[in-house]
CSV table of C-alpha atoms in Angstrom, one decimal:
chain,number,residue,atom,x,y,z
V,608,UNK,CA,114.9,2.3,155.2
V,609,UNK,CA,113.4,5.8,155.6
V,610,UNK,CA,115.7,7.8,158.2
V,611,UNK,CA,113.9,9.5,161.3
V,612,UNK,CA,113.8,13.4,161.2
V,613,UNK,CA,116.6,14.8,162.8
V,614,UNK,CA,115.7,16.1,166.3
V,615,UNK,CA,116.1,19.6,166.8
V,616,UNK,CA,118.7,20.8,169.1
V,617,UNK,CA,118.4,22.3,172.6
V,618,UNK,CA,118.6,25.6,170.7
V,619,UNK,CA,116.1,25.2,167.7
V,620,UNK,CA,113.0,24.2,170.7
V,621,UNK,CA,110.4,26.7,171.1
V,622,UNK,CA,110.7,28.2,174.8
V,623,UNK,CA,107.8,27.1,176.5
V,624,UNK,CA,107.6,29.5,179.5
V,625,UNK,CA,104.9,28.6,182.2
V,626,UNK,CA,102.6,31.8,183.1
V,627,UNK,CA,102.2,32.5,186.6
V,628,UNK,CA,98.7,32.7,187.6
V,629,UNK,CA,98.7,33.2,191.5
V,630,UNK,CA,96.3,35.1,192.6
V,631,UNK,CA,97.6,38.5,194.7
V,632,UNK,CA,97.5,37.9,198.0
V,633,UNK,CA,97.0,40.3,200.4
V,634,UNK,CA,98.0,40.0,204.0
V,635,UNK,CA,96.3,41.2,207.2
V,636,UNK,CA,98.2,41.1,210.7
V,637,UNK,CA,95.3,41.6,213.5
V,638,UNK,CA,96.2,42.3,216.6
V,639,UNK,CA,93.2,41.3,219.2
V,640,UNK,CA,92.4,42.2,222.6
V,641,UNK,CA,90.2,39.0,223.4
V,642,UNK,CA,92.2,35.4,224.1
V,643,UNK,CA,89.8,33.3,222.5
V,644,UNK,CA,86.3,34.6,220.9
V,645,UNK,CA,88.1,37.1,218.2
V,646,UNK,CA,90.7,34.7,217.4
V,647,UNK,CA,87.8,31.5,217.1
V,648,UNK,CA,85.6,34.1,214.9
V,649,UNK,CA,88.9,35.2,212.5
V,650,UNK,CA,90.0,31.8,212.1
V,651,UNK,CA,86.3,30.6,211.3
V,652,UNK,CA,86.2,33.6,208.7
V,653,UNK,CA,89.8,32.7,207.3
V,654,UNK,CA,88.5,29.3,206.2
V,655,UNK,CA,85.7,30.7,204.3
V,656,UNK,CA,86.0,30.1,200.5
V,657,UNK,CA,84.6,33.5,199.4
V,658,UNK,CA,87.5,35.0,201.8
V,659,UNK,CA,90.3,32.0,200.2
V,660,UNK,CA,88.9,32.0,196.3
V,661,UNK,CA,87.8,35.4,196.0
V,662,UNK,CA,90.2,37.4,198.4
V,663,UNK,CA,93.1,35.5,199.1
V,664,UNK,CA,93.5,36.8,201.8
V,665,UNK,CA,96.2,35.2,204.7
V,666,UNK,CA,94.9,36.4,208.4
V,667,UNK,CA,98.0,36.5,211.0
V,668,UNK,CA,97.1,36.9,214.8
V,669,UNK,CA,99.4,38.5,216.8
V,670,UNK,CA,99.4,36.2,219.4
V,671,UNK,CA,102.0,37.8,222.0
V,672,UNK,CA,99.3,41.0,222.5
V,673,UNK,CA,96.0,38.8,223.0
V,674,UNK,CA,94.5,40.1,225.9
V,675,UNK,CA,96.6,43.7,226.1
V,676,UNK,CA,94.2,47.0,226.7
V,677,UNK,CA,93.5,49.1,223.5
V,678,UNK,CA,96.5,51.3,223.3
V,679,UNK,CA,98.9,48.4,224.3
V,680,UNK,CA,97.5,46.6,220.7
V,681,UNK,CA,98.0,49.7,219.2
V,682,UNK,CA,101.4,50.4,219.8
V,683,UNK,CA,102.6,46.9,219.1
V,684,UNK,CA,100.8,47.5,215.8
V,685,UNK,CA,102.3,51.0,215.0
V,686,UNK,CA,105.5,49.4,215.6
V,687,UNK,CA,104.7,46.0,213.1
V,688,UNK,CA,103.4,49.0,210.7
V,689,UNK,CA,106.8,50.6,211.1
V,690,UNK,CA,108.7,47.5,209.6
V,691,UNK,CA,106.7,46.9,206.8
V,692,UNK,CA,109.1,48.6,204.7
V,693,UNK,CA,111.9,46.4,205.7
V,694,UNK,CA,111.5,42.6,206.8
V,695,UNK,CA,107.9,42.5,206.8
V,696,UNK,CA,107.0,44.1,204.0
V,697,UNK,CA,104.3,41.5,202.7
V,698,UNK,CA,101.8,42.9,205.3
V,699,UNK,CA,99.5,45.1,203.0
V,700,UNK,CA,97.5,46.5,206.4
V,701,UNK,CA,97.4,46.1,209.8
V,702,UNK,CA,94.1,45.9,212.1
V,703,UNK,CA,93.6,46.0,215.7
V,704,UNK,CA,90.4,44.8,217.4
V,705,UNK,CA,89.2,46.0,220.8
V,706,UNK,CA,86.3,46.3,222.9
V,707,UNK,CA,85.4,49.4,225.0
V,708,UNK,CA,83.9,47.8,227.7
V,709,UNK,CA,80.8,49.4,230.1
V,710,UNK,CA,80.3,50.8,232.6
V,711,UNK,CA,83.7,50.9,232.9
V,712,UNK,CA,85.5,51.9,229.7
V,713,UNK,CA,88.9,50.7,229.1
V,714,UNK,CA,91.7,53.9,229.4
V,715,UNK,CA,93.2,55.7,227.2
V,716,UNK,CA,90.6,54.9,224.3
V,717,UNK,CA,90.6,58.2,222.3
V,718,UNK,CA,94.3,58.2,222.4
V,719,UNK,CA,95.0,54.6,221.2
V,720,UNK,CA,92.4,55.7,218.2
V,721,UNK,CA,94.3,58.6,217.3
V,722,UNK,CA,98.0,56.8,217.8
V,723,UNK,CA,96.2,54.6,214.7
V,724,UNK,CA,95.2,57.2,212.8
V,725,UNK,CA,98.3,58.7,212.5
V,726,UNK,CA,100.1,55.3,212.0
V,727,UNK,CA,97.9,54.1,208.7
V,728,UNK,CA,96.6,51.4,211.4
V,729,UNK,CA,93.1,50.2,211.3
V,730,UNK,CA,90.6,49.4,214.2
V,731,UNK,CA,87.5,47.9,214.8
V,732,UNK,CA,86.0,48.7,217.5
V,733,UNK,CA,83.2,47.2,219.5
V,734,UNK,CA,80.6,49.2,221.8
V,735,UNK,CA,80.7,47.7,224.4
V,736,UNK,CA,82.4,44.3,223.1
V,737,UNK,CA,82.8,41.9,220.7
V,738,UNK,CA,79.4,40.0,222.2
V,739,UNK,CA,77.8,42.8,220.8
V,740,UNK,CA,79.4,42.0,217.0
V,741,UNK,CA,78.2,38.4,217.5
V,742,UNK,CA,74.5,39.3,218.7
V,743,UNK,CA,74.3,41.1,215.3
V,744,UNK,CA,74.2,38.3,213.7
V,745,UNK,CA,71.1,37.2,214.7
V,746,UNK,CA,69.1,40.5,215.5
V,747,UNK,CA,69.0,44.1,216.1
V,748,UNK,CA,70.1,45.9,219.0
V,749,UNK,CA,69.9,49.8,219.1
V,750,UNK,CA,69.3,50.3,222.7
V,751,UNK,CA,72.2,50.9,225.1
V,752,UNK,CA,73.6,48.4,226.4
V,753,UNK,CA,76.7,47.6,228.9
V,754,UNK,CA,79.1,44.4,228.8
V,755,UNK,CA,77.3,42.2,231.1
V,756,UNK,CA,74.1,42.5,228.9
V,757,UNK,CA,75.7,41.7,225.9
V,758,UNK,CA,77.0,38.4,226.9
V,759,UNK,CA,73.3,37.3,228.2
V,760,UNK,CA,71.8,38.7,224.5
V,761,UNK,CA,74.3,36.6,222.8
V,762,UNK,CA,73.6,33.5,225.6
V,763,UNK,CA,69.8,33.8,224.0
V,764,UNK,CA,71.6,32.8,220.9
V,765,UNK,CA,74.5,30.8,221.1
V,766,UNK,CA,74.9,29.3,224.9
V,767,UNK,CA,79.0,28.3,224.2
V,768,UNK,CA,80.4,30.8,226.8
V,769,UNK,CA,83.5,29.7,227.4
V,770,UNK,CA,83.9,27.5,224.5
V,771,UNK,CA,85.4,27.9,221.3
V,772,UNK,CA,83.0,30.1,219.0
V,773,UNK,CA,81.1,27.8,216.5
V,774,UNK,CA,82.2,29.3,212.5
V,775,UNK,CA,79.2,27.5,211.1
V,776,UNK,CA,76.8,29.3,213.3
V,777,UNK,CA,78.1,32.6,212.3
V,778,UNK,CA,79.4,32.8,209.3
V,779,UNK,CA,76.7,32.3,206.7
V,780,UNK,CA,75.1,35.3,209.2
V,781,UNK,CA,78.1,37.7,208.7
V,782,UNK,CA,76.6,39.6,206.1
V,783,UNK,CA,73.1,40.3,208.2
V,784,UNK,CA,75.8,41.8,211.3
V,785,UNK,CA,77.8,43.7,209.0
V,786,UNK,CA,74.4,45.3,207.8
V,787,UNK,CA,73.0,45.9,211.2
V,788,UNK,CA,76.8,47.3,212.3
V,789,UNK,CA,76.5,49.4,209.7
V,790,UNK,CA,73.0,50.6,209.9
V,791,UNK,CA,74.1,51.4,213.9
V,792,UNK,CA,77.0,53.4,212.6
V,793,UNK,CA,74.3,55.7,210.5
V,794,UNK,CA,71.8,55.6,213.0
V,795,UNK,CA,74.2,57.4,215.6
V,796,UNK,CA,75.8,59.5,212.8
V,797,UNK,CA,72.1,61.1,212.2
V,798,UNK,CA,71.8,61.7,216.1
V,799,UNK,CA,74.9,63.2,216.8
V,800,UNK,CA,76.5,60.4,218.8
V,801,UNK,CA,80.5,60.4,218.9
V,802,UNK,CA,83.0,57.6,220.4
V,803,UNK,CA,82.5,56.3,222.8
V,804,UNK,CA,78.8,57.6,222.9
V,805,UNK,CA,78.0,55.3,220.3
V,806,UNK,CA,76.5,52.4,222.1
V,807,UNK,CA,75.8,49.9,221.0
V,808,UNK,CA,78.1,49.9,217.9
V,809,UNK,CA,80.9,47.6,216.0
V,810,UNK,CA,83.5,48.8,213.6
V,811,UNK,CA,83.6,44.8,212.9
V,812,UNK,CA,82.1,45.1,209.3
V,813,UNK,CA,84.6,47.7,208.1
V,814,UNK,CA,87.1,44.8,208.9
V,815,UNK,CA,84.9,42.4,206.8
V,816,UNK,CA,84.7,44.7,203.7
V,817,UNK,CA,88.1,45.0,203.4
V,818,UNK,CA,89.0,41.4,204.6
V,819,UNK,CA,86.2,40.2,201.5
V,820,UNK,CA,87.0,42.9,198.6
V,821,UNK,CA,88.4,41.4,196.0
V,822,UNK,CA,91.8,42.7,194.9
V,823,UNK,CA,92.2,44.4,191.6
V,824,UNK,CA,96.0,45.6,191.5
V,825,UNK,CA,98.6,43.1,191.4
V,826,UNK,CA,101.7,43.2,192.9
């Protein structure tokens, strides 16, 4: 009877190593002024498969400083910015959305904007308000414009006040506000307009860009 081959030993099998093929993953903590329409229209945006396949990007909210005025936000974000040397070191960058609000602005906007600066702390920030980000998506707006006016454009468009804000209504439109945002920002460039002069206005679609670019470096 013909013998079996002998089986090779534990040592004489080729190593078979498995490759890891995760995707880098970079990590974004935003820290939002509104209570419910930023965090609805990030969450909507999270769930989007260009931003999941293509980005991989994980979206924390810093829920303990919804609702705080601009330098508030800030300075809690300084501070996470601070620590991301130490225990939270997977946070590649740090965003904080706020509004300025007319006729009234909020205080102590130029300093929370330079307290980022100096921080490596990102903001978008919407002239007036974040209404103003979300009537972009569904037209131009280059006259002035105070907070109260924004929120009846955007009823013309989406009539949720209130409500949770709808992701399928805006995000196959994000790319059309983040045009229009950035044709504003050009627009008051070329006339000389400076923060907080530069109504209307959204720093929203800087946060998109770098929310959507795909990364290149691995960790």
């Amino acid at each position: 009877m013909a013998k079996s081959p002998p089986r090779k030993s534990r040592q004489q099998r080729p190593l078979q190593r498995k490759i890891d093929q995760r995707v880098p993953r970079r990590t974004f903590l935003v820290f939002c002024e509104g209570r419910r329409t930023e965090p609805d229209y990030l969450k909507a945006l999270k769930r989007e498969p260009e931003v999941r396949s293509i980005a991989s990007v994980d979206i924390r909210i810093h829920e303990d400083t919804l609702g705080s005025a601009p330098l508030t936000l800030v300075e809690a974000a300084v501070h996470a910015r601070s620590r991301t040397g130490q225990d939270w070191s997977e946070i590649d960058e740090v965003w904080c959305l706020f509004d300025v609000e007319w006729p009234q602005n909020h205080p102590n906007l130029t300093e929370a904007r330079a307290l980022a600066r100096r921080n490596d702390v990102n903001v978008a920030v919407s002239n007036p308000c974040f209404e103003l980000w979300l009537v972009l998506h569904f037209q131009d707006q280059t006259a002035w414009l105070d907070t109260n006016a924004s929120k009846r454009l955007l009823k013309g468009h989406d009539d949720s006040e209130g409500k949770a804000v709808d992701g399928a209504i805006y995000m196959p439109l994000r790319a059309e506000a983040a045009r229009r945002a950035l044709s504003l920002d050009m627009r008051h460039k070329g006339d000389g307009k400076t923060f907080p002069r530069n109504n209307p206005s959204s720093g929203m679609h800087q946060f998109l860009d770098a929310v959507q670019r795909p990364e290149t470096d691995p960790r």
